[in-house]
Short mmCIF file of C-alpha atoms in Angstrom, two decimals:
data_model
loop_
_atom_site.label_atom_id
_atom_site.label_comp_id
_atom_site.label_asym_id
_atom_site.label_seq_id
_atom_site.Cartn_x
_atom_site.Cartn_y
_atom_site.Cartn_z
CA MET T 1 61.32 44.49 125.10
CA LYS T 2 60.50 47.40 122.83
CA ARG T 3 59.33 50.60 124.49
CA ASP T 4 56.49 52.83 123.37
CA PHE T 5 57.15 56.58 123.44
CA ARG T 6 54.38 59.14 123.93
CA ALA T 7 56.06 62.54 124.26
CA ILE T 8 58.83 63.06 121.71
CA VAL T 9 61.12 65.97 120.86
CA ILE T 10 62.87 66.05 117.48
CA THR T 11 65.29 68.73 116.28
CA GLY T 12 66.05 69.40 112.63
CA ALA T 13 62.47 68.28 112.00
CA SER T 14 61.64 70.54 109.08
CA SER T 15 63.20 68.28 106.44
CA GLY T 16 65.28 65.18 105.71
CA LEU T 17 65.83 62.60 108.41
CA GLY T 18 64.19 64.76 111.10
CA ALA T 19 60.96 65.01 109.11
CA ALA T 20 61.08 61.27 108.40
CA LEU T 21 61.51 60.55 112.12
CA ALA T 22 58.55 62.79 112.91
CA ARG T 23 56.36 60.99 110.37
CA HIS T 24 57.53 57.60 111.64
CA HIS T 25 56.56 58.37 115.24
CA ALA T 26 53.29 60.14 114.40
CA ARG T 27 50.25 58.17 115.59
CA PRO T 28 47.29 58.57 117.95
CA GLY T 29 48.34 59.05 121.57
CA VAL T 30 51.71 60.61 120.66
CA THR T 31 52.58 64.27 121.21
CA LEU T 32 55.48 65.67 119.17
CA LEU T 33 57.52 68.82 119.64
CA LEU T 34 59.16 69.53 116.29
CA ILE T 35 62.03 72.01 116.31
CA GLY T 36 63.68 73.59 113.29
CA ARG T 37 64.63 76.93 111.78
CA ASP T 38 62.07 77.05 108.96
CA GLU T 39 58.58 77.61 110.36
CA GLY T 40 56.91 77.09 107.00
CA ARG T 41 58.46 73.69 106.45
CA LEU T 42 57.86 72.72 110.09
CA THR T 43 54.19 73.53 109.62
CA GLY T 44 54.02 71.23 106.61
CA VAL T 45 55.61 68.34 108.51
CA ALA T 46 53.31 69.00 111.47
CA GLU T 47 50.23 68.81 109.26
CA THR T 48 51.34 65.43 107.93
CA CYS T 49 51.90 64.14 111.47
CA ARG T 50 48.52 65.43 112.66
CA ALA T 51 46.88 63.63 109.75
CA ALA T 52 48.44 60.43 111.13
CA GLY T 53 46.75 61.08 114.49
CA ALA T 54 49.53 62.72 116.51
CA SER T 55 49.27 65.93 118.52
CA VAL T 56 52.00 68.30 117.34
CA GLU T 57 53.65 71.48 118.57
CA ILE T 58 56.31 73.30 116.59
CA ALA T 59 59.09 75.69 117.57
CA ALA T 60 61.06 77.71 115.01
CA ILE T 61 64.30 77.93 116.98
CA ASP T 62 67.95 77.70 115.95
CA ILE T 63 69.44 75.19 118.38
CA ARG T 64 72.37 77.54 118.93
CA GLU T 65 69.90 79.84 120.73
CA THR T 66 70.46 77.84 123.88
CA GLU T 67 68.37 79.86 126.34
CA ALA T 68 65.31 79.99 124.09
CA LEU T 69 65.71 76.31 123.30
CA ALA T 70 65.97 75.30 126.97
CA ALA T 71 62.93 77.37 127.89
CA ARG T 72 60.83 75.77 125.12
CA LEU T 73 61.95 72.26 126.03
CA LEU T 74 61.18 72.67 129.73
CA ALA T 75 57.79 74.25 129.03
CA PHE T 76 56.86 71.29 126.83
CA ASP T 77 58.20 68.79 129.38
CA ALA T 78 56.14 70.38 132.16
CA VAL T 79 52.94 69.52 130.27
CA PHE T 80 54.06 66.42 128.37
CA PRO T 81 56.85 64.63 130.26
CA VAL T 82 59.35 63.83 127.54
CA ASP T 83 60.23 60.17 127.20
CA LEU T 84 62.27 60.50 123.97
CA VAL T 85 64.46 63.32 122.68
CA ILE T 86 66.12 62.98 119.28
CA ALA T 87 69.05 65.35 118.67
CA ASN T 88 69.04 65.26 114.89
CA ALA T 89 69.78 68.81 113.67
CA GLY T 90 73.07 68.94 111.81
CA VAL T 91 75.18 70.80 109.30
CA GLU T 92 78.06 69.69 107.10
CA ALA T 93 80.71 71.21 104.86
CA SER T 94 84.06 70.18 103.40
CA LEU T 95 87.48 71.47 102.42
CA GLY T 96 87.74 74.73 100.53
CA PRO T 97 88.16 75.16 96.74
CA GLY T 98 91.01 73.13 95.27
CA ARG T 99 91.23 71.14 98.54
CA SER T 100 92.34 74.22 100.42
CA ALA T 101 91.82 74.51 104.16
CA GLU T 102 88.29 74.25 105.44
CA PRO T 103 87.02 77.79 106.20
CA LEU T 104 87.17 78.48 109.93
CA ASP T 105 83.63 79.82 110.09
CA ALA T 106 82.31 76.61 108.49
CA ALA T 107 84.30 74.45 110.91
CA ILE T 108 83.07 76.38 113.94
CA GLU T 109 79.46 76.21 112.72
CA GLN T 110 79.69 72.42 112.45
CA PHE T 111 81.09 72.14 115.98
CA ARG T 112 78.40 74.45 117.33
CA VAL T 113 75.43 72.82 115.58
CA ASN T 114 76.45 69.17 115.54
CA LEU T 115 77.97 68.93 119.02
CA GLU T 116 77.05 71.99 121.08
CA GLY T 117 73.53 72.04 119.60
CA ALA T 118 72.96 68.41 120.52
CA ALA T 119 74.13 69.08 124.07
CA ALA T 120 71.86 72.12 124.26
CA THR T 121 68.94 69.96 123.13
CA VAL T 122 69.50 67.07 125.52
CA THR T 123 70.87 68.70 128.67
CA PRO T 124 67.71 70.57 129.78
CA LEU T 125 65.83 67.26 129.78
CA LEU T 126 68.42 65.19 131.63
CA GLU T 127 67.39 66.03 135.17
CA PRO T 128 63.64 65.67 134.50
CA MET T 129 64.26 62.27 132.90
CA ARG T 130 66.60 61.23 135.70
CA ALA T 131 64.07 62.28 138.34
CA ARG T 132 61.36 60.21 136.60
CA ARG T 133 63.86 57.36 136.21
CA GLN T 134 62.86 56.80 132.61
CA GLY T 135 63.47 58.19 129.17
CA ALA T 136 65.46 57.74 126.00
CA ILE T 137 67.95 59.90 124.12
CA THR T 138 68.87 59.43 120.47
CA LEU T 139 71.94 61.19 119.09
CA ILE T 140 72.31 61.29 115.30
CA SER T 141 76.02 60.85 114.69
CA SER T 142 77.54 59.41 111.49
CA LEU T 143 79.80 56.70 110.10
CA ALA T 144 82.27 59.58 109.81
CA ALA T 145 82.65 59.25 113.58
CA MET T 146 84.00 55.73 113.02
CA GLU T 147 86.10 56.59 109.95
CA PRO T 148 86.95 60.31 109.87
CA MET T 149 86.89 61.61 106.32
CA PRO T 150 89.89 63.67 105.10
CA ASP T 151 87.57 65.90 103.06
CA GLN T 152 85.40 66.66 106.11
CA PRO T 153 87.66 67.20 109.13
CA ALA T 154 85.29 69.40 111.16
CA TYR T 155 82.21 67.32 110.39
CA SER T 156 84.03 64.10 111.31
CA ALA T 157 85.31 65.62 114.55
CA SER T 158 81.89 66.96 115.52
CA LYS T 159 80.22 63.60 114.97
CA ALA T 160 82.99 61.70 116.76
CA GLY T 161 82.67 64.08 119.68
CA LEU T 162 78.91 63.54 119.72
CA ALA T 163 79.39 59.77 119.79
CA ALA T 164 81.90 60.01 122.64
CA TRP T 165 79.52 62.24 124.59
CA GLY T 166 76.76 59.70 124.03
CA HIS T 167 78.86 56.83 125.36
CA ALA T 168 79.69 58.84 128.48
CA LEU T 169 76.04 59.81 129.00
CA ALA T 170 74.96 56.21 128.64
CA GLY T 171 77.29 55.08 131.41
CA TRP T 172 76.10 57.82 133.74
CA LEU T 173 72.37 57.46 133.02
CA ARG T 174 72.13 53.67 132.99
CA PRO T 175 71.38 53.32 136.75
CA PHE T 176 68.56 55.87 136.39
CA GLY T 177 66.64 54.00 133.71
CA VAL T 178 67.50 56.45 130.92
CA THR T 179 68.94 54.96 127.73
CA VAL T 180 71.11 56.51 125.03
CA THR T 181 71.19 55.41 121.40
CA ILE T 182 73.99 56.66 119.14
CA ALA T 183 72.95 56.35 115.51
CA CYS T 184 75.79 56.28 112.98
CA PRO T 185 74.21 56.19 109.53
CA GLY T 186 75.97 56.27 106.21
CA PHE T 187 74.45 58.05 103.23
CA ILE T 188 70.78 59.00 103.55
CA ALA T 189 68.82 60.46 100.65
CA THR T 190 68.04 63.90 102.08
CA GLY T 191 68.53 67.50 101.02
CA MET T 192 71.84 67.46 102.90
CA THR T 193 73.33 64.55 100.98
CA GLU T 194 72.20 66.06 97.69
CA SER T 195 74.83 68.73 98.39
CA TYR T 196 77.47 65.98 98.54
CA LYS T 197 79.34 65.71 95.24
CA GLY T 198 80.86 62.24 95.17
CA TRP T 199 80.13 58.52 95.35
CA ARG T 200 77.33 57.63 97.81
CA PRO T 201 77.42 53.83 98.17
CA PHE T 202 74.54 51.92 99.79
CA GLU T 203 72.45 55.07 100.22
CA VAL T 204 69.14 54.50 102.03
CA SER T 205 65.95 56.52 102.05
CA ALA T 206 65.15 58.84 104.93
CA ALA T 207 62.11 56.71 105.78
CA ASP T 208 64.24 53.55 105.99
CA ALA T 209 66.84 55.28 108.15
CA ALA T 210 64.11 56.61 110.45
CA ARG T 211 62.65 53.12 110.85
CA ARG T 212 66.03 51.61 111.75
CA ILE T 213 66.84 54.38 114.23
CA ALA T 214 63.41 54.25 115.88
CA ASP T 215 63.63 50.48 116.27
CA ALA T 216 67.12 50.65 117.83
CA THR T 217 65.93 53.35 120.24
CA ALA T 218 62.84 51.37 121.24
CA ARG T 219 65.05 48.37 122.00
CA GLY T 220 67.47 50.44 124.07
CA ARG T 221 70.38 49.70 121.75
CA LEU T 222 73.49 51.78 122.50
CA VAL T 223 75.02 51.97 118.99
CA LEU T 224 73.37 51.56 115.62
CA ALA T 225 75.69 51.76 112.59
CA PHE T 226 74.46 51.13 109.06
CA PRO T 227 74.53 50.08 106.25
CA TRP T 228 76.42 46.92 107.11
CA PRO T 229 78.64 46.79 103.97
CA LEU T 230 80.14 50.18 104.86
CA VAL T 231 80.38 49.31 108.55
CA TRP T 232 82.35 46.17 107.76
CA LEU T 233 84.52 48.03 105.26
CA ILE T 234 85.41 50.48 108.04
CA ARG T 235 86.12 47.69 110.52
CA LEU T 236 88.28 45.80 108.05
CA GLY T 237 90.08 49.02 107.21
CA HIS T 238 91.18 49.33 110.83
CA LEU T 239 92.97 45.98 110.48
CA VAL T 240 95.00 46.72 107.34
CA PRO T 241 98.11 48.88 106.96
CA ARG T 242 97.44 52.60 106.95
CA ILE T 243 98.89 53.03 103.43
CA LEU T 244 96.28 50.62 102.00
CA ARG T 245 93.48 52.21 104.01
CA ASN T 246 94.48 55.66 102.74
CA ALA T 247 94.50 54.43 99.16
CA VAL T 248 90.93 53.14 99.44
CA VAL T 249 89.66 56.34 101.05
CA ASP T 250 91.47 58.57 98.52
CA THR T 251 90.18 56.52 95.58
CA LEU T 252 86.57 55.94 96.58
CA PHE T 253 85.68 58.72 98.99
CA ARG T 254 87.08 61.91 97.47
CA PHE T 255 84.28 64.49 97.37
CA THR T 256 83.13 68.04 98.01
CA VAL T 257 80.12 69.30 99.94
CA GLU T 258 78.11 72.35 99.05
CA LYS T 259 77.21 73.47 102.54
CA GLY T 260 74.08 71.63 103.67
CA ARG T 261 71.93 71.47 106.77
CA ASP T 262 69.09 69.29 108.07
#
């Protein structure tokens, strides 16, 4: 049975997938807390969501500001008990020029935003959800968690860590009526992927990705990985010799990323 969510928190909501998720969930009877770094862009997304009938609050907070983030989340939850939190904010980068080592500051930023930031978003709401014995958590991971990309070691590690954390949370929270959905999308047409200089097979729109993720969350699905052609390519790759798998990755998925963030 699909659930209906009324109080929803979304990080990275000022653009890309986060904005698409906000617009997807916006309707009468829904209250949204949209979190992002750019207040101007957040305001624009909020206006669109209000036009669709939702009540909207915004918070211009960097999710690495853990104390400020926790305080804002708990204040919102005290008035509008959160039944869905979507940890979407993310950043990506790649190897340095000429395939040199990934800069340490870029690697650390990806770990802090993609993994630590997601934990900072979700953790303040865990006990309130557990006490109410209901709620849903959506973690935006990546297909790179399933097939780590040589050109994006830190990004792949951060998303794999996020997926592992999600699996552990799901096992712990299951008896308390709180579900976890780990979304592992491939290429989504957002500002972030526009910084990706390489082949982007089976790319989907942000609106389509938001619809798929929202549906999986409403159904309480643990893992959603898409698009299917890439998912099956990854699964088949795990069955073939490593030398063949490396050849495919090196031929088709060699790229660079001009630092991007959603």
